[in-house]
Amino acid sequence: MPTHRFLQAFSGEASAPHGPPAEVKPALEALSRAAGRGSATAVRSSGTRAGGGSVLSAYAVLRGASLLDVAPVRGDLLDRLGGAVAWQPHGLDLRHSAAPLRSAPKSVHVSALVNWKRTGQVIGSVAETARKKYNSGMFVHWYHRNGFGPGDFEHAFETLETVVSDYNAA
């Protein structure tokens, strides 16, 4: 399990000219586009719901829609985000309220915070670039001037390697 967390936040909104939309689907589609994911159909066909997903954990808030059964919306949103990893039985915590946002009274709004497995790749890339810059001596004099020495750099690089390793093991 990762010891450090790195979240991405996304938001989707669907408006109607004469009151809130009756369906949540347009807001979920807007969130999918914001998250850079394709349609839920494409994600479902890749089999992510069978445990091959990339979501370590997610938290979503849905405002402006009345839901009688949360489970289908939770499943659809989790599919749109890429599905949960195999060991995560509850990949998405969904909270909802029929009351719309005051700033957008005629819309359904969904916001999500997501922690993905691919975060390890992003952090690994940043660590690799930082190590190259350190090895070349780029900007190092600024850090030395403020008391940040070689041991501090090595500790920081070890911490980043641990974080990347934890994400890859998830």
mmCIF file of N, CA and C in Angstrom, residues 36-88:
data_model
loop_
_atom_site.group_PDB
_atom_site.id
_atom_site.type_symbol
_atom_site.label_atom_id
_atom_site.label_comp_id
_atom_site.label_asym_id
_atom_site.label_seq_id
_atom_site.Cartn_x
_atom_site.Cartn_y
_atom_site.Cartn_z
ATOM 1 N N GLY A 36 -9.998 12.869 -18.633
ATOM 2 C CA GLY A 36 -9.230 12.352 -19.757
ATOM 3 C C GLY A 36 -9.546 10.900 -20.060
ATOM 4 N N ARG A 37 -10.683 10.426 -19.592
ATOM 5 C CA ARG A 37 -11.099 9.042 -19.835
ATOM 6 C C ARG A 37 -12.104 9.062 -20.974
ATOM 7 N N GLY A 38 -12.175 7.966 -21.705
ATOM 8 C CA GLY A 38 -13.159 7.849 -22.772
ATOM 9 C C GLY A 38 -14.531 7.576 -22.192
ATOM 10 N N SER A 39 -15.376 7.023 -23.008
ATOM 11 C CA SER A 39 -16.727 6.704 -22.543
ATOM 12 C C SER A 39 -16.685 5.503 -21.613
ATOM 13 N N ALA A 40 -17.714 5.355 -20.811
ATOM 14 C CA ALA A 40 -17.800 4.209 -19.902
ATOM 15 C C ALA A 40 -17.870 2.915 -20.691
ATOM 16 N N THR A 41 -18.460 2.941 -21.890
ATOM 17 C CA THR A 41 -18.571 1.737 -22.706
ATOM 18 C C THR A 41 -17.190 1.213 -23.066
ATOM 19 N N ALA A 42 -16.279 2.099 -23.446
ATOM 20 C CA ALA A 42 -14.926 1.684 -23.806
ATOM 21 C C ALA A 42 -14.199 1.110 -22.594
ATOM 22 N N VAL A 43 -14.404 1.715 -21.433
ATOM 23 C CA VAL A 43 -13.746 1.227 -20.228
ATOM 24 C C VAL A 43 -14.305 -0.128 -19.839
ATOM 25 N N ARG A 44 -15.631 -0.297 -19.904
ATOM 26 C CA ARG A 44 -16.235 -1.573 -19.550
ATOM 27 C C ARG A 44 -15.748 -2.703 -20.447
ATOM 28 N N SER A 45 -15.581 -2.412 -21.729
ATOM 29 C CA SER A 45 -15.188 -3.472 -22.647
ATOM 30 C C SER A 45 -13.765 -3.946 -22.385
ATOM 31 N N SER A 46 -12.945 -3.141 -21.663
ATOM 32 C CA SER A 46 -11.586 -3.568 -21.367
ATOM 33 C C SER A 46 -11.532 -4.460 -20.140
ATOM 34 N N GLY A 47 -12.653 -4.636 -19.452
ATOM 35 C CA GLY A 47 -12.719 -5.572 -18.343
ATOM 36 C C GLY A 47 -12.198 -5.034 -17.027
ATOM 37 N N THR A 48 -12.197 -3.737 -16.819
ATOM 38 C CA THR A 48 -11.646 -3.192 -15.592
ATOM 39 C C THR A 48 -12.475 -3.565 -14.373
ATOM 40 N N ARG A 49 -13.758 -3.811 -14.529
ATOM 41 C CA ARG A 49 -14.585 -4.147 -13.374
ATOM 42 C C ARG A 49 -14.229 -5.515 -12.811
ATOM 43 N N ALA A 50 -13.512 -6.323 -13.569
ATOM 44 C CA ALA A 50 -13.126 -7.637 -13.100
ATOM 45 C C ALA A 50 -11.910 -7.568 -12.183
ATOM 46 N N GLY A 51 -11.456 -6.385 -11.801
ATOM 47 C CA GLY A 51 -10.350 -6.249 -10.871
ATOM 48 C C GLY A 51 -9.057 -5.807 -11.523
ATOM 49 N N GLY A 52 -9.070 -5.489 -12.801
ATOM 50 C CA GLY A 52 -7.852 -5.057 -13.468
ATOM 51 C C GLY A 52 -7.760 -3.563 -13.571
ATOM 52 N N GLY A 53 -8.455 -2.856 -12.713
ATOM 53 C CA GLY A 53 -8.522 -1.402 -12.810
ATOM 54 C C GLY A 53 -7.305 -0.697 -12.252
ATOM 55 N N SER A 54 -7.396 0.621 -12.267
ATOM 56 C CA SER A 54 -6.264 1.439 -11.840
ATOM 57 C C SER A 54 -6.588 2.361 -10.671
ATOM 58 N N VAL A 55 -7.830 2.382 -10.210
ATOM 59 C CA VAL A 55 -8.214 3.280 -9.119
ATOM 60 C C VAL A 55 -7.878 2.633 -7.779
ATOM 61 N N LEU A 56 -7.000 3.304 -7.013
ATOM 62 C CA LEU A 56 -6.692 2.824 -5.665
ATOM 63 C C LEU A 56 -7.800 3.242 -4.704
ATOM 64 N N SER A 57 -8.229 4.484 -4.835
ATOM 65 C CA SER A 57 -9.356 4.972 -4.045
ATOM 66 C C SER A 57 -9.886 6.240 -4.699
ATOM 67 N N ALA A 58 -11.168 6.494 -4.480
ATOM 68 C CA ALA A 58 -11.789 7.694 -5.035
ATOM 69 C C ALA A 58 -12.915 8.134 -4.117
ATOM 70 N N TYR A 59 -13.154 9.428 -4.115
ATOM 71 C CA TYR A 59 -14.231 10.028 -3.344
ATOM 72 C C TYR A 59 -14.961 10.993 -4.273
ATOM 73 N N ALA A 60 -16.269 10.845 -4.368
ATOM 74 C CA ALA A 60 -17.044 11.703 -5.269
ATOM 75 C C ALA A 60 -18.239 12.294 -4.539
ATOM 76 N N VAL A 61 -18.609 13.505 -4.953
ATOM 77 C CA VAL A 61 -19.782 14.186 -4.409
ATOM 78 C C VAL A 61 -20.664 14.574 -5.592
ATOM 79 N N LEU A 62 -21.926 14.181 -5.527
ATOM 80 C CA LEU A 62 -22.902 14.467 -6.574
ATOM 81 C C LEU A 62 -23.960 15.389 -5.987
ATOM 82 N N ARG A 63 -24.173 16.545 -6.626
ATOM 83 C CA ARG A 63 -25.150 17.523 -6.134
ATOM 84 C C ARG A 63 -26.165 17.834 -7.224
ATOM 85 N N GLY A 64 -27.427 17.968 -6.833
ATOM 86 C CA GLY A 64 -28.466 18.409 -7.755
ATOM 87 C C GLY A 64 -29.250 17.288 -8.398
ATOM 88 N N ALA A 65 -29.105 16.069 -7.910
ATOM 89 C CA ALA A 65 -29.855 14.939 -8.475
ATOM 90 C C ALA A 65 -30.356 14.063 -7.345
ATOM 91 N N SER A 66 -31.586 13.640 -7.454
ATOM 92 C CA SER A 66 -32.166 12.749 -6.461
ATOM 93 C C SER A 66 -31.920 11.306 -6.900
ATOM 94 N N LEU A 67 -31.268 10.529 -6.056
ATOM 95 C CA LEU A 67 -30.955 9.143 -6.381
ATOM 96 C C LEU A 67 -31.705 8.203 -5.447
ATOM 97 N N LEU A 68 -32.443 7.271 -6.018
ATOM 98 C CA LEU A 68 -33.095 6.259 -5.205
ATOM 99 C C LEU A 68 -32.134 5.117 -4.902
ATOM 100 N N ASP A 69 -31.290 4.794 -5.881
ATOM 101 C CA ASP A 69 -30.316 3.716 -5.718
ATOM 102 C C ASP A 69 -28.945 4.232 -6.141
ATOM 103 N N VAL A 70 -28.032 4.301 -5.202
ATOM 104 C CA VAL A 70 -26.702 4.854 -5.458
ATOM 105 C C VAL A 70 -25.802 3.860 -6.185
ATOM 106 N N ALA A 71 -26.021 2.572 -6.002
ATOM 107 C CA ALA A 71 -25.118 1.542 -6.532
ATOM 108 C C ALA A 71 -24.862 1.644 -8.041
ATOM 109 N N PRO A 72 -25.900 1.807 -8.889
ATOM 110 C CA PRO A 72 -25.609 1.907 -10.326
ATOM 111 C C PRO A 72 -24.770 3.137 -10.688
ATOM 112 N N VAL A 73 -25.019 4.254 -10.025
ATOM 113 C CA VAL A 73 -24.257 5.472 -10.298
ATOM 114 C C VAL A 73 -22.817 5.277 -9.829
ATOM 115 N N ARG A 74 -22.636 4.678 -8.653
ATOM 116 C CA ARG A 74 -21.291 4.408 -8.138
ATOM 117 C C ARG A 74 -20.539 3.500 -9.109
ATOM 118 N N GLY A 75 -21.184 2.437 -9.580
ATOM 119 C CA GLY A 75 -20.553 1.522 -10.530
ATOM 120 C C GLY A 75 -20.196 2.193 -11.841
ATOM 121 N N ASP A 76 -21.115 3.019 -12.357
ATOM 122 C CA ASP A 76 -20.876 3.722 -13.617
ATOM 123 C C ASP A 76 -19.704 4.690 -13.475
ATOM 124 N N LEU A 77 -19.680 5.440 -12.384
ATOM 125 C CA LEU A 77 -18.596 6.401 -12.172
ATOM 126 C C LEU A 77 -17.261 5.678 -12.001
ATOM 127 N N LEU A 78 -17.248 4.593 -11.262
ATOM 128 C CA LEU A 78 -16.010 3.827 -11.088
ATOM 129 C C LEU A 78 -15.525 3.277 -12.423
ATOM 130 N N ASP A 79 -16.448 2.803 -13.257
ATOM 131 C CA ASP A 79 -16.082 2.352 -14.612
ATOM 132 C C ASP A 79 -15.464 3.490 -15.412
ATOM 133 N N ARG A 80 -16.071 4.656 -15.341
ATOM 134 C CA ARG A 80 -15.588 5.810 -16.106
ATOM 135 C C ARG A 80 -14.194 6.246 -15.654
ATOM 136 N N LEU A 81 -13.868 6.009 -14.391
ATOM 137 C CA LEU A 81 -12.554 6.374 -13.872
ATOM 138 C C LEU A 81 -11.508 5.292 -14.124
ATOM 139 N N GLY A 82 -11.918 4.128 -14.592
ATOM 140 C CA GLY A 82 -10.965 3.077 -14.925
ATOM 141 C C GLY A 82 -11.100 1.813 -14.110
ATOM 142 N N GLY A 83 -12.039 1.755 -13.182
ATOM 143 C CA GLY A 83 -12.239 0.552 -12.382
ATOM 144 C C GLY A 83 -11.274 0.489 -11.206
ATOM 145 N N ALA A 84 -11.653 -0.262 -10.193
ATOM 146 C CA ALA A 84 -10.830 -0.400 -8.986
ATOM 147 C C ALA A 84 -9.790 -1.494 -9.168
ATOM 148 N N VAL A 85 -8.691 -1.365 -8.438
ATOM 149 C CA VAL A 85 -7.690 -2.427 -8.427
ATOM 150 C C VAL A 85 -8.307 -3.665 -7.787
ATOM 151 N N ALA A 86 -7.731 -4.821 -8.040
ATOM 152 C CA ALA A 86 -8.316 -6.095 -7.608
ATOM 153 C C ALA A 86 -8.509 -6.186 -6.095
ATOM 154 N N TRP A 87 -7.592 -5.648 -5.325
ATOM 155 C CA TRP A 87 -7.661 -5.796 -3.874
ATOM 156 C C TRP A 87 -8.565 -4.760 -3.204
ATOM 157 N N GLN A 88 -9.153 -3.847 -3.981
ATOM 158 C CA GLN A 88 -9.958 -2.767 -3.413
ATOM 159 C C GLN A 88 -11.454 -3.045 -3.606
#
